[in-house]
Coordinates of C-alpha atoms and ligand atoms in Angstrom, one line a residue:
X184 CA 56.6 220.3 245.5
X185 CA 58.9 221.0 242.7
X186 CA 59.7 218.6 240.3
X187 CA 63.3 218.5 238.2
X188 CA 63.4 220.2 235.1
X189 CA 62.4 217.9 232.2
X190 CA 65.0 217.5 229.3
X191 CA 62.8 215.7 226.4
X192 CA 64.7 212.9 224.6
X193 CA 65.9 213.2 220.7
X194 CA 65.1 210.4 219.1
X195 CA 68.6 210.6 216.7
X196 CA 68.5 211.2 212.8
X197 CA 71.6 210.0 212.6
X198 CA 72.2 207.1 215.5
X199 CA 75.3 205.9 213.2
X200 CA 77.1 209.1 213.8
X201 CA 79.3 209.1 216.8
X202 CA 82.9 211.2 216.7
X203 CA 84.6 210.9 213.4
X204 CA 88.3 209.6 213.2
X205 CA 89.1 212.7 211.8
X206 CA 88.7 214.3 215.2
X207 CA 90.5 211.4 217.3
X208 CA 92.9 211.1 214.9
X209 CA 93.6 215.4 215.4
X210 CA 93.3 214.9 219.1
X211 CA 96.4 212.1 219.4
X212 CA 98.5 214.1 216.7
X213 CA 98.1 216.9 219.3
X214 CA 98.8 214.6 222.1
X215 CA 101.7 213.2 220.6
X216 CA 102.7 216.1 219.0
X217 CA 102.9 214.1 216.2
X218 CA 103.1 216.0 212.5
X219 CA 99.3 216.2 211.3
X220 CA 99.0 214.8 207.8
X221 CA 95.9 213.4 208.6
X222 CA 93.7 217.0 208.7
X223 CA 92.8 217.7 205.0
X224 CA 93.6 221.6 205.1
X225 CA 96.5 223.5 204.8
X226 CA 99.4 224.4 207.6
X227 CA 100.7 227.5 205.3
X228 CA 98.7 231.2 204.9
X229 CA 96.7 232.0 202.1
X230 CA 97.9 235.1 200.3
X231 CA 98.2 238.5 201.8
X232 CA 96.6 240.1 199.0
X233 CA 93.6 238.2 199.6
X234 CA 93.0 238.7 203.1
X235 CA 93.7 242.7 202.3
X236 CA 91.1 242.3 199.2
X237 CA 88.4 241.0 202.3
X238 CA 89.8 243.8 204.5
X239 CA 89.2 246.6 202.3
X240 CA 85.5 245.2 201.3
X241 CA 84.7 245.7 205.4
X242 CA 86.3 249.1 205.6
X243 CA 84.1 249.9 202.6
X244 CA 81.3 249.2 204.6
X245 CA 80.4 246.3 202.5
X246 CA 79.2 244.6 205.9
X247 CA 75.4 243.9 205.4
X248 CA 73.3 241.0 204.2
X249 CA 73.9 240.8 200.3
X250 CA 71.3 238.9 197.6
X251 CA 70.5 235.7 198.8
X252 CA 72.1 234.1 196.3
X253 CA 75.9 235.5 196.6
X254 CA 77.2 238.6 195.7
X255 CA 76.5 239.4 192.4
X256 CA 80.7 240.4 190.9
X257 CA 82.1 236.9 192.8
X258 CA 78.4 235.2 190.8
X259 CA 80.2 236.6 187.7
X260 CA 83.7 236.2 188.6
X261 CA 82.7 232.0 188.6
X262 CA 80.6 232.3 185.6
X263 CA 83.3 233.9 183.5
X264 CA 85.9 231.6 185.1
X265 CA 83.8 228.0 184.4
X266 CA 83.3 229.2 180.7
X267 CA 86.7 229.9 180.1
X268 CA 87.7 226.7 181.8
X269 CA 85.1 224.2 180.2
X270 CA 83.0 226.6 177.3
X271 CA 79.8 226.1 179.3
X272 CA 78.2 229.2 180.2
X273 CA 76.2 229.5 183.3
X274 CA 73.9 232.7 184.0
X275 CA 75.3 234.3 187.0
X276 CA 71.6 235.6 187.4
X277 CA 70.0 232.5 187.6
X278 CA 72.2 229.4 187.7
X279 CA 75.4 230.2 189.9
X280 CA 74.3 230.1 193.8
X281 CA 77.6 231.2 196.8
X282 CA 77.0 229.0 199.4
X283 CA 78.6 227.9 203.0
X284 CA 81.4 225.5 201.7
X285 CA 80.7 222.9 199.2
X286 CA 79.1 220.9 202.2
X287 CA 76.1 223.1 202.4
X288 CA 76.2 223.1 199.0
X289 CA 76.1 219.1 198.5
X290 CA 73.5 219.1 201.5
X291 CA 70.8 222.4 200.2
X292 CA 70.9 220.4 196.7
X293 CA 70.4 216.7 198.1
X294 CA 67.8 218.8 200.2
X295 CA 66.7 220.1 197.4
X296 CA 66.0 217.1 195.1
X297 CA 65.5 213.8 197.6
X298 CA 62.3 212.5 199.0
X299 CA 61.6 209.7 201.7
X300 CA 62.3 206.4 199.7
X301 CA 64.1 208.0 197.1
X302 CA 68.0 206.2 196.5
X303 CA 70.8 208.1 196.1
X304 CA 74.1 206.4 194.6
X305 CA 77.6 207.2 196.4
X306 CA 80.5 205.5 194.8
X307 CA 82.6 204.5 198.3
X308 CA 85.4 205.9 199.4
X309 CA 83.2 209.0 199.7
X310 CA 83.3 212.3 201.8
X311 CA 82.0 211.8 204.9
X312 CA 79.0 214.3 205.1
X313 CA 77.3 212.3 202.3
X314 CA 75.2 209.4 203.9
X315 CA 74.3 211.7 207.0
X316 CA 73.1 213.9 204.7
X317 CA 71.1 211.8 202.1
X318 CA 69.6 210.1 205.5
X319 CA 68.7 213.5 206.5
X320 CA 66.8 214.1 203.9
X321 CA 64.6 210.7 204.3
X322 CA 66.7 209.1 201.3
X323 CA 68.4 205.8 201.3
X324 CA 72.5 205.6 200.6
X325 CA 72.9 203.1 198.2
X326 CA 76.9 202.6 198.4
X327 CA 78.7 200.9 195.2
X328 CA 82.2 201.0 195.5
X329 CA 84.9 201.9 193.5
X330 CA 87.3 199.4 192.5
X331 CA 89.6 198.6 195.4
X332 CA 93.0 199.8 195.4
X333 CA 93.3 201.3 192.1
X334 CA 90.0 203.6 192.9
X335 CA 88.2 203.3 189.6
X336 CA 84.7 203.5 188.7
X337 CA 83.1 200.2 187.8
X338 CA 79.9 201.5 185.4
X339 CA 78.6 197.6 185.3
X340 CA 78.3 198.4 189.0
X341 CA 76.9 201.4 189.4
X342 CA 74.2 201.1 186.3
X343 CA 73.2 197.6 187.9
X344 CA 72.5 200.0 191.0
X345 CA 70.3 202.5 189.2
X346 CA 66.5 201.7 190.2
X347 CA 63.2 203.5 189.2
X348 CA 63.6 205.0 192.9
X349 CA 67.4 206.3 191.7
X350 CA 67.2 210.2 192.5
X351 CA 70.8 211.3 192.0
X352 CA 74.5 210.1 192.2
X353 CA 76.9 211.5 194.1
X354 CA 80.6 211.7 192.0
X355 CA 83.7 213.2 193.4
X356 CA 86.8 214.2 191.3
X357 CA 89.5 215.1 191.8
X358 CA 89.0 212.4 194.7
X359 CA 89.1 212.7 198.1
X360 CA 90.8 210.5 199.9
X361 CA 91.8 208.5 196.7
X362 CA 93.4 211.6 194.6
X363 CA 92.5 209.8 191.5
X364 CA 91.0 211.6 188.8
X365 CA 88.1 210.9 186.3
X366 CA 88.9 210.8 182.9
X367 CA 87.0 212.3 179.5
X368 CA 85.9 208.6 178.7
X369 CA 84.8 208.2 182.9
X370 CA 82.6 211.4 182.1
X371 CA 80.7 210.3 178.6
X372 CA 80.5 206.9 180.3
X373 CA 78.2 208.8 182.8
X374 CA 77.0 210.9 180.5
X375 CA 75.7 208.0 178.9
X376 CA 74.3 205.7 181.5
X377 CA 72.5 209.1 182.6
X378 CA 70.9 210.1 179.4
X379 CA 68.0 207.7 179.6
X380 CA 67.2 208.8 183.1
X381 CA 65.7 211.1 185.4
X382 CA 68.6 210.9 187.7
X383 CA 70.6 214.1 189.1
X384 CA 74.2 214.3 189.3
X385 CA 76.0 216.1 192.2
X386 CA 79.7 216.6 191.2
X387 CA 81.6 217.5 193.8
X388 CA 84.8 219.2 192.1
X389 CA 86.3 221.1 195.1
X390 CA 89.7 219.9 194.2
X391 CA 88.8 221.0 190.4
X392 CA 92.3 223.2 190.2
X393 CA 94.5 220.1 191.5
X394 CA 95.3 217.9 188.9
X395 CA 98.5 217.3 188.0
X396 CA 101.3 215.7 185.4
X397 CA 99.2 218.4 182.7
X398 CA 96.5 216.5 183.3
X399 CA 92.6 218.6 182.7
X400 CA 90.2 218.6 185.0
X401 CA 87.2 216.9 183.2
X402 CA 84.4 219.0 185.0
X403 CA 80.5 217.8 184.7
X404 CA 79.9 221.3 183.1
X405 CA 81.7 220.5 179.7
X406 CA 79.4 217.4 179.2
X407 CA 76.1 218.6 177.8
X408 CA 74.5 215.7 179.3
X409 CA 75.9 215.7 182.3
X410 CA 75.0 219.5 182.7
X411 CA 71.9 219.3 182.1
X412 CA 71.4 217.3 185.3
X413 CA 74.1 218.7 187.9
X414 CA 74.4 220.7 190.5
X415 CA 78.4 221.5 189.7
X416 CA 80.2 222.0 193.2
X417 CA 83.3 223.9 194.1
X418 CA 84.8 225.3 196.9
X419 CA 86.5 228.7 197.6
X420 CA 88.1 227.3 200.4
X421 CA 90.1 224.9 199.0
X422 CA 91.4 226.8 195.9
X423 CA 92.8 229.3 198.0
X424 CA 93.9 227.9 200.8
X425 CA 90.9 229.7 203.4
X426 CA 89.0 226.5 204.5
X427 CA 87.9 228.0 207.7
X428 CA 86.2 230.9 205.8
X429 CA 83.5 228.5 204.9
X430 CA 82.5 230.0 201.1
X431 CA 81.3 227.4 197.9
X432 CA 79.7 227.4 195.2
X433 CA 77.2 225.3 192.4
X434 CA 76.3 226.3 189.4
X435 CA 73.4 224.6 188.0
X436 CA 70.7 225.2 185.8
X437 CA 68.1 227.5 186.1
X438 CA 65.2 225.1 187.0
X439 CA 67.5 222.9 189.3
X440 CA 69.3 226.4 190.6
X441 CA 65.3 227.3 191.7
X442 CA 64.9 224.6 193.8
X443 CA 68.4 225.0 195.2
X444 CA 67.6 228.1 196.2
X445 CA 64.2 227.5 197.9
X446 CA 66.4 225.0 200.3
X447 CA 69.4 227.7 200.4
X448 CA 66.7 230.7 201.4
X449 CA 65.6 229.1 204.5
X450 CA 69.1 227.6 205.3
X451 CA 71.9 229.9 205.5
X452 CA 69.8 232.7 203.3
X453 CA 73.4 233.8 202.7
X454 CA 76.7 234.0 202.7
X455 CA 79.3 236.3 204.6
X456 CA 79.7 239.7 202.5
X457 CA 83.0 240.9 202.9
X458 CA 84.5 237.4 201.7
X459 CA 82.5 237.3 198.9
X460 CA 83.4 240.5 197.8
X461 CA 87.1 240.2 198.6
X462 CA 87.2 236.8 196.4
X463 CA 85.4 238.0 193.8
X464 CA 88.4 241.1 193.2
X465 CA 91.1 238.3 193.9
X466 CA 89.7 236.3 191.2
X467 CA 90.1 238.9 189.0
X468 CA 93.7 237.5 188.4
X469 CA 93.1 234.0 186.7
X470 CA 97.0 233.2 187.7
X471 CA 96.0 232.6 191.3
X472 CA 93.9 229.4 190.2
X473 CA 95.8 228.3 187.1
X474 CA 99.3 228.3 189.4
X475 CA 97.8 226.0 191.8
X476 CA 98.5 222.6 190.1
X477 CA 102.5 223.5 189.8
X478 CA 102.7 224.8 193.4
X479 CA 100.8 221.2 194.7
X480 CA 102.7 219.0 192.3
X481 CA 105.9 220.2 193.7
X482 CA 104.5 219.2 197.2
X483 CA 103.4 216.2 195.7
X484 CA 106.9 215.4 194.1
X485 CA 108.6 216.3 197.5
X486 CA 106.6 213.9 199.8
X487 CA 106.4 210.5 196.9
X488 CA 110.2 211.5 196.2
X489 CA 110.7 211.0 200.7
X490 CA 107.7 207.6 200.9
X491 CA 109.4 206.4 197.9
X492 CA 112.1 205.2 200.5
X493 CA 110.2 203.9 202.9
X494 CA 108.7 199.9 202.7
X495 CA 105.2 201.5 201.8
X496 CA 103.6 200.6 198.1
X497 CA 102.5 204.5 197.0
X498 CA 99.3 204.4 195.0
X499 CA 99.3 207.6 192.2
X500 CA 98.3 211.1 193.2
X501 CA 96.6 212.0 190.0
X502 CA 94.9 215.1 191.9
X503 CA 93.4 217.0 195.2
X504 CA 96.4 217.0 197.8
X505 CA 96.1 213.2 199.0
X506 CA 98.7 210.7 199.2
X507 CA 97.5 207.2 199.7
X508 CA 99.8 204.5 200.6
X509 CA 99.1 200.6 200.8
X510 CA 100.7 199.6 204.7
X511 CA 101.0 195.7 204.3
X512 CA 104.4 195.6 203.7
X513 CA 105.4 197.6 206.9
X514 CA 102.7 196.2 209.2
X515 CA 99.9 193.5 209.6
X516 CA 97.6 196.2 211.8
X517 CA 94.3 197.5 210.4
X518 CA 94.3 201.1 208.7
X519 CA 92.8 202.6 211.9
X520 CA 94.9 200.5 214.6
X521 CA 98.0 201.3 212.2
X522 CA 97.2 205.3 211.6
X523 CA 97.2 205.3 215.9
X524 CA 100.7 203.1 216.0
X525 CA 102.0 205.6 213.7
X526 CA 100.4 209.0 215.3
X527 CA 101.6 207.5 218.7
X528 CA 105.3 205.7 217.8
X529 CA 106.3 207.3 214.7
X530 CA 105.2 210.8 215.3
X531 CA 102.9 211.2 211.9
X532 CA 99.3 211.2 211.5
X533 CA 97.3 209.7 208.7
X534 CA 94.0 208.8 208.2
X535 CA 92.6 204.9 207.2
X536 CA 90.6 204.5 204.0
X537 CA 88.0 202.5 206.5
X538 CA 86.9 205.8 207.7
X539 CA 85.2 206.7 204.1
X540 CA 83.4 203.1 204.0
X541 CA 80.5 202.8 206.0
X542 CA 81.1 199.4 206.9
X543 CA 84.5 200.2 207.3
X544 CA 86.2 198.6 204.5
X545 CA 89.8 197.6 205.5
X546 CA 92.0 197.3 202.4
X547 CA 95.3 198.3 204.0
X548 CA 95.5 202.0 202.8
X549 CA 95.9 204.5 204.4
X550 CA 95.8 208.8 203.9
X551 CA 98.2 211.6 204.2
X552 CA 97.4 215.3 203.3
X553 CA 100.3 217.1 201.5
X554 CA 98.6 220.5 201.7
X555 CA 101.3 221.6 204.5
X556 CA 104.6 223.6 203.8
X557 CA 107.6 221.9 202.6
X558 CA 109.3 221.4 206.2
X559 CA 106.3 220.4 207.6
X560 CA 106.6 217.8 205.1
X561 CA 110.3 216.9 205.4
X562 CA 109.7 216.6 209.3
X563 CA 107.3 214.3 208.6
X564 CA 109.3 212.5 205.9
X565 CA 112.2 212.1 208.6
X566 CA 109.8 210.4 211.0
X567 CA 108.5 208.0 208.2
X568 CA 112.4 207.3 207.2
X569 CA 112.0 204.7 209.7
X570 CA 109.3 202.6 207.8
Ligands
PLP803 C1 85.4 215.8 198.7 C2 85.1 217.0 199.5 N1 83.9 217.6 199.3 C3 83.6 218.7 200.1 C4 84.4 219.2 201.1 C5 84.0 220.3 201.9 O1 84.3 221.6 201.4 P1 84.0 222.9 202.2 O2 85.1 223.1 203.2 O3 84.0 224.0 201.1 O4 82.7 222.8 202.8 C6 85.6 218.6 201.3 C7 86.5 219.0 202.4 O5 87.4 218.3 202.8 C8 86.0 217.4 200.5 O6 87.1 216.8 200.6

């Protein structure tokens, strides 16, 4: 007698993850054919130059595993870019690590650093791989949020949630979904709630060349303090507009970059050769970074200039290519029922600031992504005429 095959039963890691709005919110945009300013990724190509710089590395034969750690000319590339950027130099050697995406990156150095028990602070509205990941890692999320509506840090908040169990904290700027930026003071206020601790700082800066109005991007790396104790995060993907090719990076220093790369050995080992090598010559023109906060701000200035005649209360776009926009005075609906009204009726999709809470945190805001061309934009901003 045969019995049936026996499928053994995964007792989930992560019960609380189901499908992400992101993904139903894409799936009705496609159903209604709606414009997509929910998905936070660009509708326009990157430059040809670019994918001919990646194309030349493979017809070079540059097609095999390279050093664990990234290929050595895009290691340098970042070092010599981050030092003339912020005057902190980083060993390309020991301290800058080429990864899968800043999300591998955030996850190989919360790997890296958290123990069962251990807290980790996330300042809510947060990226959503954060929580999963700190969970994954046996940690506990301890959420403090930023200060509703206008998106700033509250440091009576988050040093009352620093514990002897505090492993890291988790800061994002430029912000997604937010687009607020931290200031010099934010940073030294870090820097010096930090300085009597033990606790890492993971600074997600993947939006680190979009900040606008001549604004600078304060980066961890030009506060010693903060330095010291970071795993500095970026993201190849966004800066030139290839976030399918999947390439980060985190510079850190050489005893946190160590343990980093013990994690990062047995997780992805590496990272795509021909991409790294064709960034690493398309970086060699420091133009193709520095351009990118005129070329978003004009987006920027093009979609506020079209919501700014509509019934919806814009909130500032200091930096990353968000928009956020209060609803209350075009509708009573909560951010997700709203964001499905206006996929379905109006023709545009956004994403609810209740999707970046894990309680789900309804404070009548709502997201757009500006990252698309300029008629994308202006179709969309015909649609949303009507608000
Ligand atoms: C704040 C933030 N961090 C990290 C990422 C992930 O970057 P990557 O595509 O390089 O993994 C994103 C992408 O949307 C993001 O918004």
């Amino acid at each position: 007698m045969t019995t049936a095959p026996r499928t053994p039963q995964i007792q989930s890691k992560l019960p609380k993850v189901g499908t992400t709005i992101f993904t139903v919110m894409s799936a009705l945009a496609a159903e209604k054919n709606a414009v997509n300013l929910g998905q936070g990724f660009p509708d326009f190509a990157c430059d040809a130059l670019l994918v001919d710089a990646v194309d030349q590395a493979m017809r070079e034969g540059l097609n095999q595993y390279p050093p664990m750690a990234g290929v050595p000319a895009l290691r340098e590339a970042v070092g010599a870019k981050i030092e003339a950027l912020h005057g902190k130099r980083y060993s390309a050697a020991d301290e800058i690590t080429i990864t899968a995406g800043a999300t591998q990156a955030i996850l190989t150095a919360i790997l890296a650093i958290v123990r069962p028990g251990d807290e980790v602070i996330v300042l809510e509205p947060c990226y959503d791989s954060y929580i999963p990941n700190i969970e994954l890692a046996g940690g506990t999320a301890v959420r403090v949020p930023l200060v509703p509506h206008s998106f700033r840090p509250d440091f009576d908040k988050i040093a009352a949630a620093i514990t002897p169990r505090t492993r890291a904290i988790l800061v994002n700027s430029p912000h997604n979904p937010s687009a607020t930026i931290w200031s010099a003071e934010d940073m030294r206020k870090l820097e010096e709630l930090l300085a009597p601790t033990d606790v890492f700082l993971i600074s997600d800066e993947v939006y680190e060349h979009m900040v606008y109005d001549g604004r600078a991007h304060e980066s961890a790396a030009r506060f010693p303090g903060l330095a010291a104790r970071a795993f500095v995060v970026s993201s190849f993907g966004k800066t030139y507009h290839v976030t399918g090719w999947k390439v980060g990076v985190v510079a850190a220093p050489a005893a946190l970059t160590a343990e980093f790369r013990k994690v990062h050995q047995f997780n992805v080992f590496t990272v795509n050769t021909p991409v790294q090598h064709g960034l690493a010559r398309y970086m060699a023109e420091p133009q193709r970074y520095l351009a990118l906060p005129s070329f978003y701000q004009a987006k920027r200035d093009l979609f506020r200039a079209g919501l700014a005649r509509t019934r919806f209360e814009l909130l500032p776009s200091e930096g990353s290519f968000f928009q956020c926009v209060d609803i209350s005075a075009v509708s009573d609906l909560p951010e997700a029922a709203f964001c499905q009204w206006l996929t379905t009726e109006i023709g545009v999709a956004a994403i609810p600031l209740s999707a970046f809470y894990a309680d789900g945190f309804d404070q009548r805001v709502v997201r757009f992504c500006y990252a698309k061309e300029d008629a994308t934009l202006r179709t969309a901003l015909d649609r949303l005429a009507r608000l």
